Coordinates of C-alpha atoms in Angstrom, one line a residue:
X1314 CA -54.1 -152.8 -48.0
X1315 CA -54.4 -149.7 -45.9
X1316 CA -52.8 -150.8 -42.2
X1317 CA -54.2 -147.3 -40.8
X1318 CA -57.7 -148.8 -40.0
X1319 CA -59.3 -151.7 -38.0
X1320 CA -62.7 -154.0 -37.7
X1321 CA -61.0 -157.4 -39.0
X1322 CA -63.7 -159.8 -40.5
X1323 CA -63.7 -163.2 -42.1
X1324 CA -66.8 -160.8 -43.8
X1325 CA -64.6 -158.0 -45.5
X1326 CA -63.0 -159.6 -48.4
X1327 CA -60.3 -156.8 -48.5
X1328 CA -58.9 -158.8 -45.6
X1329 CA -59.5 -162.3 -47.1
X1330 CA -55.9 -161.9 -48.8
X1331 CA -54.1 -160.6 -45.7
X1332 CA -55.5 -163.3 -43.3
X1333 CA -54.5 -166.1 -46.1
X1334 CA -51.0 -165.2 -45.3
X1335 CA -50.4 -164.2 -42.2
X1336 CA -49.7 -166.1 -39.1
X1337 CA -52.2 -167.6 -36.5
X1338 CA -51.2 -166.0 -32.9
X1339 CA -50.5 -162.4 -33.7
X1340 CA -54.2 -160.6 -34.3
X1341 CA -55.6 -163.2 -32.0
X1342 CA -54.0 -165.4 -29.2
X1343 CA -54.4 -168.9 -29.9
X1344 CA -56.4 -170.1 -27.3
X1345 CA -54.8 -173.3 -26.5
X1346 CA -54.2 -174.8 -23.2
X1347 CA -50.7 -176.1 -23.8
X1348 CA -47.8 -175.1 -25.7
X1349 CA -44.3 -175.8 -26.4
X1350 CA -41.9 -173.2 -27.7
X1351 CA -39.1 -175.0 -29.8
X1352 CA -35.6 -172.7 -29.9
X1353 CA -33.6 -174.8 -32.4
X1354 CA -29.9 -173.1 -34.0
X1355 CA -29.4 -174.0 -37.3
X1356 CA -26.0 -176.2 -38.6
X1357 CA -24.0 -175.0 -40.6
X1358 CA -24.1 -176.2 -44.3
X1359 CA -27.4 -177.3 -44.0
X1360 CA -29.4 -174.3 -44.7
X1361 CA -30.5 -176.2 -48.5
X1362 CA -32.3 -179.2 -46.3
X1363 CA -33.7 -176.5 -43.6
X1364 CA -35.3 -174.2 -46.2
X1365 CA -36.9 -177.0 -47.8
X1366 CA -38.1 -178.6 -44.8
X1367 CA -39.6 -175.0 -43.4
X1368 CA -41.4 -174.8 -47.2
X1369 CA -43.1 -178.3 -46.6
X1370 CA -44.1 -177.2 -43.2
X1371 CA -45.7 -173.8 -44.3
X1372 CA -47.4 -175.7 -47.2
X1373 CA -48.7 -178.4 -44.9
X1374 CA -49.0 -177.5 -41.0
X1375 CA -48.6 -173.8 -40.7
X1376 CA -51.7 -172.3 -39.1
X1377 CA -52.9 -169.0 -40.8
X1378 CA -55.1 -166.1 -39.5
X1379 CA -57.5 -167.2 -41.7
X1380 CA -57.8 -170.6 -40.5
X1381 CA -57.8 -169.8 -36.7
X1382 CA -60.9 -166.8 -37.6
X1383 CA -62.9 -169.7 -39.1
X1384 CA -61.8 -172.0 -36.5
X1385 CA -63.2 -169.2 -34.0
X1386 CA -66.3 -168.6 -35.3
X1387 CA -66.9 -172.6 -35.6
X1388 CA -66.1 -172.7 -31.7
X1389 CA -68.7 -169.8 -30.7
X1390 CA -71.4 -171.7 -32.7
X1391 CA -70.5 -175.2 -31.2
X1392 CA -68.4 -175.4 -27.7
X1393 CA -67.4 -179.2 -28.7
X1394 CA -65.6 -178.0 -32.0
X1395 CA -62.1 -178.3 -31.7
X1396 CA -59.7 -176.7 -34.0
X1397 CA -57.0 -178.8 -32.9
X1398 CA -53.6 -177.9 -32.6
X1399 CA -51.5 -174.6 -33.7
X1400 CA -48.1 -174.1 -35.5
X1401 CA -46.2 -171.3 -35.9
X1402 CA -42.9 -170.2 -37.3
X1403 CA -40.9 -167.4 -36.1
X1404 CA -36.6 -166.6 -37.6
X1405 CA -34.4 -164.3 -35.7
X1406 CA -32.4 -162.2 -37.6
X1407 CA -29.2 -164.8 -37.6
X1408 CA -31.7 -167.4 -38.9
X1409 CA -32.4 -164.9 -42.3
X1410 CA -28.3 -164.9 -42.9
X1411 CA -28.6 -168.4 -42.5
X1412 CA -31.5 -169.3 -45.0
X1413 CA -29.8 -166.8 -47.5
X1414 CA -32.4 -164.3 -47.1
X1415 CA -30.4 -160.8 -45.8
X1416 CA -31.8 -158.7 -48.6
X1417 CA -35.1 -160.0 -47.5
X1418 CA -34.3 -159.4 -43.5
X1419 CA -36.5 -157.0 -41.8
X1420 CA -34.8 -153.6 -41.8
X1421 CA -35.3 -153.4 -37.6
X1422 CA -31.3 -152.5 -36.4
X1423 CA -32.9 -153.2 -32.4
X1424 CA -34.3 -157.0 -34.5
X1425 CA -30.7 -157.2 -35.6
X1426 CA -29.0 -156.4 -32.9
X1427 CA -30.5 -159.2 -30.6
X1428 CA -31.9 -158.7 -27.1
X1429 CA -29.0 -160.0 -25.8
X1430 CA -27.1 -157.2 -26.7
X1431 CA -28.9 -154.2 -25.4
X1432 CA -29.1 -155.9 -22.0
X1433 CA -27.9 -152.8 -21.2
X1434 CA -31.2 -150.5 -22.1
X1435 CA -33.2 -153.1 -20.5
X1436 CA -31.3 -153.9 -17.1
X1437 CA -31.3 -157.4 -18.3
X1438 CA -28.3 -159.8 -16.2
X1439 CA -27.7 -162.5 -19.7
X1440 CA -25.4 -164.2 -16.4
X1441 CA -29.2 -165.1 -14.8
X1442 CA -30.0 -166.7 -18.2
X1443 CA -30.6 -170.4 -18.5
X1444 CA -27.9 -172.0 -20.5
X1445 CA -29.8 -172.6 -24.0
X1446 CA -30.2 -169.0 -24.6
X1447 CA -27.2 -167.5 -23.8
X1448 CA -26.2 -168.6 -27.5
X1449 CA -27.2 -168.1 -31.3
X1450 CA -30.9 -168.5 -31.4
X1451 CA -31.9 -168.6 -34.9
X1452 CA -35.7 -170.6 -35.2
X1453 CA -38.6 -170.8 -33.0
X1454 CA -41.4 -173.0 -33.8
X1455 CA -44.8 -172.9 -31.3
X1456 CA -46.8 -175.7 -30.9
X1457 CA -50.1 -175.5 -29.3
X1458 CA -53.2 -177.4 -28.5
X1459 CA -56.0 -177.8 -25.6
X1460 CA -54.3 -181.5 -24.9
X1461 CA -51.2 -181.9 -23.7
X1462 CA -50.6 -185.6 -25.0
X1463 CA -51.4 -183.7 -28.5
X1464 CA -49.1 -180.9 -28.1
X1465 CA -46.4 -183.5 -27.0
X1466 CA -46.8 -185.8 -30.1
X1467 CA -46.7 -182.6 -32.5
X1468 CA -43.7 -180.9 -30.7
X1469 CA -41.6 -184.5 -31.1
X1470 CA -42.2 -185.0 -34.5
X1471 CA -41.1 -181.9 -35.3
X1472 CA -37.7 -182.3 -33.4
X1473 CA -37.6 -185.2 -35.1
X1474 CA -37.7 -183.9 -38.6
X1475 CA -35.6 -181.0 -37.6
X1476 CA -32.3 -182.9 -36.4
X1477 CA -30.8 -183.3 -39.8
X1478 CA -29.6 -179.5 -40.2
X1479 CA -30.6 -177.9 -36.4
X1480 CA -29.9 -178.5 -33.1
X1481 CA -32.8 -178.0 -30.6
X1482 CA -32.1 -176.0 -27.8
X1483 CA -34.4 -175.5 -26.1
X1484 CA -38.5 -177.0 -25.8
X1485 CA -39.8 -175.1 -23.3
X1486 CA -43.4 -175.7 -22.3
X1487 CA -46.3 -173.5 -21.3
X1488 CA -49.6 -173.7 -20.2
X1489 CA -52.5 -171.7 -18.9
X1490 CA -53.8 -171.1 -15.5
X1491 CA -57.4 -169.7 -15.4
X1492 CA -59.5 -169.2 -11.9
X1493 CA -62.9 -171.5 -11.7
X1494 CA -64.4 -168.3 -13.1
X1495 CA -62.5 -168.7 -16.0
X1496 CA -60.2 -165.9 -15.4
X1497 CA -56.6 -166.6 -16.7
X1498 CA -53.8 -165.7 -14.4
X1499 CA -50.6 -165.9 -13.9
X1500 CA -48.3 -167.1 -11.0
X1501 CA -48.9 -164.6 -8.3
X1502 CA -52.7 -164.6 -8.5
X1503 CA -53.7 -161.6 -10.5
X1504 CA -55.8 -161.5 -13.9
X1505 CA -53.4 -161.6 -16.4
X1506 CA -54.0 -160.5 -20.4
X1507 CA -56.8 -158.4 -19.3
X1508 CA -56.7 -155.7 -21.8
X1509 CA -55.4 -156.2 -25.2
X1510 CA -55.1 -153.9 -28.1
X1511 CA -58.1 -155.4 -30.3
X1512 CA -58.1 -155.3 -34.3
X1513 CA -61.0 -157.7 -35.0
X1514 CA -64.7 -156.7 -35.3
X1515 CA -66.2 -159.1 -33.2
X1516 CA -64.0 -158.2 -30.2
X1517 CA -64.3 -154.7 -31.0
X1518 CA -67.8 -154.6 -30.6
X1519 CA -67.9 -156.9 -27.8
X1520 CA -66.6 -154.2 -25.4
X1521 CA -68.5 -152.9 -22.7
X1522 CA -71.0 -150.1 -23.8
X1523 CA -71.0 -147.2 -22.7
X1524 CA -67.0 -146.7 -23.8
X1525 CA -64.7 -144.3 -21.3
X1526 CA -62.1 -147.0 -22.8
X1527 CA -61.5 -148.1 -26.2
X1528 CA -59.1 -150.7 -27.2
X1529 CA -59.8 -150.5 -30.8
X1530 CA -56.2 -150.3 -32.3
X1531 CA -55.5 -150.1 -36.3
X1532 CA -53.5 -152.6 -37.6
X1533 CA -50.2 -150.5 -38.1
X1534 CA -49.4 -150.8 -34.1
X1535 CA -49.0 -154.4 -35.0
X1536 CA -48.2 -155.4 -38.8
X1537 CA -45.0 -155.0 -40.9
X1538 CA -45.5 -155.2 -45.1
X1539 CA -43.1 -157.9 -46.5
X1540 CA -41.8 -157.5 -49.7
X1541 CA -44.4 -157.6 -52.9
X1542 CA -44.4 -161.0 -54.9
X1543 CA -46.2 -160.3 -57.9
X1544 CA -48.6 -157.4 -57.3
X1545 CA -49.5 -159.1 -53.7
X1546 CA -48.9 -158.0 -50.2
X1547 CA -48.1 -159.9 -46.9
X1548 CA -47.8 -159.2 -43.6
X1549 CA -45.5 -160.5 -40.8
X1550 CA -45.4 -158.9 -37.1
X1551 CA -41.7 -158.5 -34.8
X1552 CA -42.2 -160.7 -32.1
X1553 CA -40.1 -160.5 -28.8
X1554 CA -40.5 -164.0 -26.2
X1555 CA -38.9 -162.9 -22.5
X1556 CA -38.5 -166.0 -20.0
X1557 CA -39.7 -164.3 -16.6
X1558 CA -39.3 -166.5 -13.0
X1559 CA -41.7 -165.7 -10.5
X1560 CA -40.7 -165.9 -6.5
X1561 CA -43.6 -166.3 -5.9
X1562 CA -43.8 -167.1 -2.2
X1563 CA -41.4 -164.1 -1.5
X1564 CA -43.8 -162.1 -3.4
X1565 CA -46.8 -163.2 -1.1
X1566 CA -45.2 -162.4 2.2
X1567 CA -43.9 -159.2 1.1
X1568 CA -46.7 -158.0 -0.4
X1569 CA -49.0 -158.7 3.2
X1570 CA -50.9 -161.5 1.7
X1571 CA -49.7 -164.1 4.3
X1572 CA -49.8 -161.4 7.6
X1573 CA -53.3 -162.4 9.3
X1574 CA -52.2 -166.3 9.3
X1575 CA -48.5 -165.7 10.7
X1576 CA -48.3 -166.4 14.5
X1577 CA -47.6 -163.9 17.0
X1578 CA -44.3 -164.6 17.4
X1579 CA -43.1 -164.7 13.5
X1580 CA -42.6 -161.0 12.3
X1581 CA -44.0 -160.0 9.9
X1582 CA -42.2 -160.0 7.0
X1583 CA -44.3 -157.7 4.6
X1584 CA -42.4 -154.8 2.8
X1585 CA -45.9 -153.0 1.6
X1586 CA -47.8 -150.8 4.1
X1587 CA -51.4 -151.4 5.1
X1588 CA -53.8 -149.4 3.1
X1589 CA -57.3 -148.2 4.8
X1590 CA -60.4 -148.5 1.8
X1591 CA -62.7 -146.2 1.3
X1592 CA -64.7 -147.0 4.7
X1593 CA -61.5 -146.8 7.0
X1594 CA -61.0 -150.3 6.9
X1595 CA -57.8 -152.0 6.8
X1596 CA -57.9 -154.3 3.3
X1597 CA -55.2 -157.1 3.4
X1598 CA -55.8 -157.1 -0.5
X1599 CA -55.3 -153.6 -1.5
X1600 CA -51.6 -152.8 -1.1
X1601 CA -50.8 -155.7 -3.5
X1602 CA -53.5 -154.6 -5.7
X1603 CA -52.6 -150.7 -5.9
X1604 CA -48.6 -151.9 -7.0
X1605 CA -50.2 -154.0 -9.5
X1606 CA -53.4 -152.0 -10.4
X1607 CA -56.1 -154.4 -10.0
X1608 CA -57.2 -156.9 -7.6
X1609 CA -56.4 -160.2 -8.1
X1610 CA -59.7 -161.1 -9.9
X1611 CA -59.3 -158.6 -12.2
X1612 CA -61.3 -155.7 -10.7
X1613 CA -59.1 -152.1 -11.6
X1614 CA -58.0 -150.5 -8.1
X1615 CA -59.0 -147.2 -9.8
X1616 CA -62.5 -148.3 -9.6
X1617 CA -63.1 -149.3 -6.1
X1618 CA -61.0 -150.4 -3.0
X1619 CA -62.1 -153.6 -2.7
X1620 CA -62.1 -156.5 -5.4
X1621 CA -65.5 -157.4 -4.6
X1622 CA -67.7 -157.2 -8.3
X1623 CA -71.5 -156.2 -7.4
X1624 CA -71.6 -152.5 -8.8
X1625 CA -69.5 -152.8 -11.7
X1626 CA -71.1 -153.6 -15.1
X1627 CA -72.9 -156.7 -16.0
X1628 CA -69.9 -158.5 -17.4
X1629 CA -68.1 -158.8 -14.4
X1630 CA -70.3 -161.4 -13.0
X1631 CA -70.3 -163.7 -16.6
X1632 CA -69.6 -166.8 -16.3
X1633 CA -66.3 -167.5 -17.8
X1634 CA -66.3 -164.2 -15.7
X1635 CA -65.1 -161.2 -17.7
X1636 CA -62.9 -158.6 -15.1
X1637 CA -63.8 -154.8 -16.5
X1638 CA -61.9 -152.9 -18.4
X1639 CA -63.8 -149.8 -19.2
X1640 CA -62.0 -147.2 -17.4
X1641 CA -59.0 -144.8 -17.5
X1642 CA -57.4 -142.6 -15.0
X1643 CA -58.6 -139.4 -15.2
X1644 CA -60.3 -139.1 -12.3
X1645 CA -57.1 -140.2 -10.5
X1646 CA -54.6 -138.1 -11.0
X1647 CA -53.1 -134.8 -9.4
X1648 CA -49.0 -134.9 -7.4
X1649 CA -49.9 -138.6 -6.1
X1650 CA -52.7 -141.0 -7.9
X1651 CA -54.2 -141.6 -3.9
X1652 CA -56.6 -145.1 -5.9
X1653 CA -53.9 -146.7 -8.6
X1654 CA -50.5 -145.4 -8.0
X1655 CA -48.9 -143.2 -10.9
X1656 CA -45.9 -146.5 -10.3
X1657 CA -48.5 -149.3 -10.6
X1658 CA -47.8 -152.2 -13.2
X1659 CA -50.8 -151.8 -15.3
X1660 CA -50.9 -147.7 -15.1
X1661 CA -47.2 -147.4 -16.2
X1662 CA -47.4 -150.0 -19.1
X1663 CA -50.8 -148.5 -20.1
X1664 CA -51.6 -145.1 -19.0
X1665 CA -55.2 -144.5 -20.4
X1666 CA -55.6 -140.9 -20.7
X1667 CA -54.3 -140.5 -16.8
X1668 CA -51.6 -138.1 -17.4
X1669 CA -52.7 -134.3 -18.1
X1670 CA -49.3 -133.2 -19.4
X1671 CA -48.9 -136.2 -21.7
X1672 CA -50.4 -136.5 -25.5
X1673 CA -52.6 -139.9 -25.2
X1674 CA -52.4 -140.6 -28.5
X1675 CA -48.9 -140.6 -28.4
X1676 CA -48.8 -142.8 -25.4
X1677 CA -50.8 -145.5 -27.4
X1678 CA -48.9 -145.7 -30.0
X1679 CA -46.0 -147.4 -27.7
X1680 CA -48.6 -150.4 -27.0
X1681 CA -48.1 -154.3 -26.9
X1682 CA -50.1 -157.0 -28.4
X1683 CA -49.2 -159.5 -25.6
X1684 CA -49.3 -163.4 -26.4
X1685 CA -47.7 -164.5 -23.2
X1686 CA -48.4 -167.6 -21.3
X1687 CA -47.5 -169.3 -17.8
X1688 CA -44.7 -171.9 -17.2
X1689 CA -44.2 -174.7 -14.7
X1690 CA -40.8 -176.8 -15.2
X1691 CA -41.3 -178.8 -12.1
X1692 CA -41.9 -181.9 -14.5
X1693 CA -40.0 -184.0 -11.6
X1694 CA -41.4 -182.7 -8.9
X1695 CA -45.0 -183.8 -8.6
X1696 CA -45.2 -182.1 -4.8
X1697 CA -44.5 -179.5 -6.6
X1698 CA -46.2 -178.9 -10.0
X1699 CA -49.9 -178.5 -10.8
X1700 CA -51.3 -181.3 -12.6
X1701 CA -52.9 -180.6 -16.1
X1702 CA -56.3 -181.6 -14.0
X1703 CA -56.7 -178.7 -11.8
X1704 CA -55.1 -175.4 -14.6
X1705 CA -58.4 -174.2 -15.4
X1706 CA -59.3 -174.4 -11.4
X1707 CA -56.4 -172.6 -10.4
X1708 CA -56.6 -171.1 -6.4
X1709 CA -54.4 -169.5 -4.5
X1710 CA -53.0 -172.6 -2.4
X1711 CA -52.0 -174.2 -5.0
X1712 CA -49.9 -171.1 -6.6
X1713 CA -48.4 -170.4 -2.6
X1714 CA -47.7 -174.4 -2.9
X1715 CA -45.2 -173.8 -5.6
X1716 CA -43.4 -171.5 -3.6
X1717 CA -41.8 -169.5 -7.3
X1718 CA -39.6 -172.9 -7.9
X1719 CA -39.5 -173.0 -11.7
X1720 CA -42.2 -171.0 -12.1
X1721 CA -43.0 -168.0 -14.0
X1722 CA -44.3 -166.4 -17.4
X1723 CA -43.1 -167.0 -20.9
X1724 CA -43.9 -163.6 -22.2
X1725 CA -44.4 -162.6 -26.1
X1726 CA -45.7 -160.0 -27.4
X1727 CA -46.3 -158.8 -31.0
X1728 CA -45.6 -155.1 -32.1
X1729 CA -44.7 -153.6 -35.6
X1730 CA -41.5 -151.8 -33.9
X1731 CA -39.5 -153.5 -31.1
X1732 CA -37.5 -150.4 -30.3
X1733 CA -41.0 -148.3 -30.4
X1734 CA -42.7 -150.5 -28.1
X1735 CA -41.7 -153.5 -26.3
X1736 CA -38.0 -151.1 -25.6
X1737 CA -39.8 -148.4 -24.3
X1738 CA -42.6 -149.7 -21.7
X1739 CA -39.3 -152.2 -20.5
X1740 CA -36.3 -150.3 -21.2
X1741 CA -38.0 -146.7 -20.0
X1742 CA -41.7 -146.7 -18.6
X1743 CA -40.5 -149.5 -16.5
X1744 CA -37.7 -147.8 -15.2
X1745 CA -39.4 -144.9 -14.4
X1746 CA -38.8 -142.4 -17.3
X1747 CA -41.8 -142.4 -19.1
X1748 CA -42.5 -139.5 -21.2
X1749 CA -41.2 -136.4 -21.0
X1750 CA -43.3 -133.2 -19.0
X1751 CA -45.3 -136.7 -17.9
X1752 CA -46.2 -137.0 -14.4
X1753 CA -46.2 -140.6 -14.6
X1754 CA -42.9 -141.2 -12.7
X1755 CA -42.0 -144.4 -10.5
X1756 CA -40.2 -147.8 -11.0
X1757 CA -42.5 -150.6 -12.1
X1758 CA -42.4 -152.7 -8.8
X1759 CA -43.0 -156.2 -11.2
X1760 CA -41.0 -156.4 -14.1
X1761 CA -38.3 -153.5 -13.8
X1762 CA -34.7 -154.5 -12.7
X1763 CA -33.5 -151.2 -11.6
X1764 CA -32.8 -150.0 -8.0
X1765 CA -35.6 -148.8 -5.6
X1766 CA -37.3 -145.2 -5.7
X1767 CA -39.0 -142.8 -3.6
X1768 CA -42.4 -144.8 -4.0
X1769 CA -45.2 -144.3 -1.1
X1770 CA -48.3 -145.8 -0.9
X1771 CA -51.3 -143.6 0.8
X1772 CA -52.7 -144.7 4.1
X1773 CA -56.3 -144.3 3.1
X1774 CA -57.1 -145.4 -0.4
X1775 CA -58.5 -142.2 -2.1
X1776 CA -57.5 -139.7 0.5
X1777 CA -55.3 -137.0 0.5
X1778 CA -53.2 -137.0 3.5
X1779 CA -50.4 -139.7 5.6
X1780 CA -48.4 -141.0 3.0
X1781 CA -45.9 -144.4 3.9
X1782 CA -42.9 -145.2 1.9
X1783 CA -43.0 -148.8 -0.5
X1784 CA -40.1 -151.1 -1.0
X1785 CA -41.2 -153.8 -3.1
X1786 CA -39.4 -155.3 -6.6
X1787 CA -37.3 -158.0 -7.7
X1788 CA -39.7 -161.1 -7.4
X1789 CA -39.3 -161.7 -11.4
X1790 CA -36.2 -162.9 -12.7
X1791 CA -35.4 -162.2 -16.4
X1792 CA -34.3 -165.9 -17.2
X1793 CA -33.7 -165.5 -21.4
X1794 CA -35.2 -164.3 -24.4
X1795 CA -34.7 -163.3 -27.9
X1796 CA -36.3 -161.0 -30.4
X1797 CA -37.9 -162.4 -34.1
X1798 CA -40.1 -162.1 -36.7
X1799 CA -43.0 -164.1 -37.8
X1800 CA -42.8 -163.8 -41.5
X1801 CA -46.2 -164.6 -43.9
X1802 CA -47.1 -167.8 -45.0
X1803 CA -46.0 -166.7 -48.2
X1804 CA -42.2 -165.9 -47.2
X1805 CA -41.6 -168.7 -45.9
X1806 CA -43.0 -171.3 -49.3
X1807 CA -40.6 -169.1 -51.1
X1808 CA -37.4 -169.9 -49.6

């Protein structure tokens, strides 16, 4: 099958033997409410019992593309059907040695080399890491479904059956927080997962119309051939999973949003300037949103200067409410971006066209297929954790409540070359080397771990003119991680 192309349907049949074999969760996110991410290290001498368990479970449990497409399409034609839950299966590159598959090993050296390993290139601190992944991590399995009881039962039998040759490490849980709007978000408020490289039809041709941005992507950003058996081909996809606390409540104060409530005689302990909008009025919201690139419900700081949704296109105002992402930066660009900051989260790790001396086609071939979802582990703190009740009504009280105690973002992403993509938006772009002749300079003030810069922040959004310096990072907290592959359906029966 030719990987150079895109347009994904259940309807092509030239994709029919692709989607048979490859994983649920890497051309589409699965959609489930809960999750729990199993990190099991296999025991020695009893890699005959684990290859024949992982056959059985590809054979009986392992959700395929295929299945989640059809289970997709069922949804958008009934909202009660449910698909119930997912299972994947991802090996690191230790767990290949151990299933006596290293001539089968995907050929990646950066796969091989572990993320633990170049900590280095990625600022990463493996002394901040929790316990249970400073180790070998050789399996991951991901259970998910929309209840939690479900996900629970699933995720426990499978320890169960896996105790005989691996020890389990690690279940950590996930879950999703969406807005009443149905806006999913993560931990300090914002729209989260917003734009997504897209390889199926219907999402393709969902996009708003008339296109400035297209995330049509082919499917060679994102797959990696396997092997033929026979005269058949299958696919697998590199995925890398990065544990990421959020401080939240330090990131609220420093970034203004707690200022107009603080009494006169607490000082104000906000590290971002204020930032006039486009009528000369002061905007509590905007500083935040300009580091981050969009407001917190989604709407792109490039666009306007305040978050509020009543000229932008139609979709904005759907109900699950659909923030826009039909725009790029060209307009907004010169020595300083004066809307959305050449340093902002969102412009750095996806530039759009908003960089004159940079080729945009090469800067697109460096994107992320992101699969990343929120955590809680205040399981024993019920002051403390949201209640399953209240995810998908998510405000801001209740995220200021939690005050970034065990709290954060289990990100994943898919790619078809770690060191291509994931290395460079984290282990460059993020740092503030981004291309070179690019004007896009700055240190991502969210997920980079290197030392302050020279940022500023304009005092009127959109104006040339006063300019005030920013100090603003370290509110996420890189906590473990590990980089694998999620093999086909068909690797894994043939162990």
């Amino acid at each position: 099958m030719d990987l150079n192309q895109s347009f994904v349907s259940l309807e092509v049949d030239t994709f029919k033997p692709m989607l048979t074999s490859l994983q649920a969760n890497i051309l589409k996110f699965h959609g489930r409410n809960f999750a729990h991410h199993l990190f099991f290290r296999f025991i020695d001498g009893q890699s005959e019992p684990a290859a024949t368990w992982i056959k059985e479970f590809a054979s009986t449990r392992l959700t395929t593309a295929l299945k989640q497409l059809e289970d997709s399409k069922l949804r958008r034609s009934d909202q009660n059907f449910d698909g119930g839950p997912i299972f994947t299966l991802s090996l690191a590159a230790t767990g290949y040695d151990f299933l006596n598959k290293n001539d089968q090993k995907p050929d990646s050296i950066t796969f091989q080399n572990r993320m633990r390993n170049n900590s280095d290139l990625l600022l990463d601190s493996p002394d901040d890491w929790d316990k249970e992944f400073t180790g070998q991590i050789d399996l991951l399995i991901i259970v998910a479904d929309d209840n939690n009881a479900t996900a629970s039962d699933e995720a426990s039998q499978i320890i169960s059956q896996t105790a005989p040759f691996a020890v389990l490490l690690k279940n950590q849980r996930g879950n999703v927080l969406k807005t009443e709007v149905g806006v999913g978000i993560e931990h300090f408020g914002y729209a989260d997962g917003v734009s997504q490289p897209m390889y199926l039809a219907d999402e393709i041709n969902d996009q708003e119309q008339p296109r400035i941005w297209d995330d049509k992507t082919n499917l060679d950003r994102l797959l990696v051939k396997e092997d033929k058996i026979d005269t058949n081909e299958f696919y697998g996809s590199y995925l890398v999973f990065r544990k990421l606390n959020q401080n939240v409540l330090a990131f609220k104060d420093a970034e203004g949003d707690n200022r107009e409530a603080l009494p006169s005689t607490k000082p104000d302990t906000a590290l971002l300037p204020r930032v006039k909008d486009s009528s000369g009025n002061d905007n509590i919201e905007l500083p935040g949103a300009m580091i981050v690139g969009r407001f917190e419900n989604g709407t792109p700081v490039t666009m306007r200067s305040n978050e509020f949704q009543n000229d932008l296109p139609p979709t904005a105002n759907l109900n699950p409410h659909r923030p826009t992402n039909d725009f790029d930066y060209s307009d907004d660009i010169g020595e300083l971006a004066l809307k959305c900051p050449y340093h902002a989260h969102i412009r750095l790790m996806n530039p759009r066209n908003g960089d004159p001396k940079a080729d945009p086609s090469d800067l697109r071939t460096h994107r992320i297929t992101r699969r990343g979802m929120p955590y809680d582990d205040n399981f024993d703190n019920e002051n403390v954790r949201i209640p399953d009740e209240h995810i998908l009504s998510i405000t801001d009280d209740m995220l200021k409540k939690q005050k970034g105690i065990n709290v954060g973002l289990l990100f994943m992403c898919y790619q078809n070359d770690i060191a291509n993509a994931f290395e460079i938006l984290q282990g460059f772009w993020a740092q503030g080397d981004i291309a070179p002749n690019a004007d896009l300079k700055g240190i991502d003030s969210i997920i980079s771990q290197a030392s302050q810069d020279s940022r500023v922040l304009p005092e009127q959004w959109g104006v040339q003119g006063k300019v005030n310096p920013v100090k603003f990072d370290h509110f996420v907290t890189m906590k473990g991680g590990e980089y694998f592959f999620t093999p086909s359906k068909n690797f894994l029966m043939n162990l």
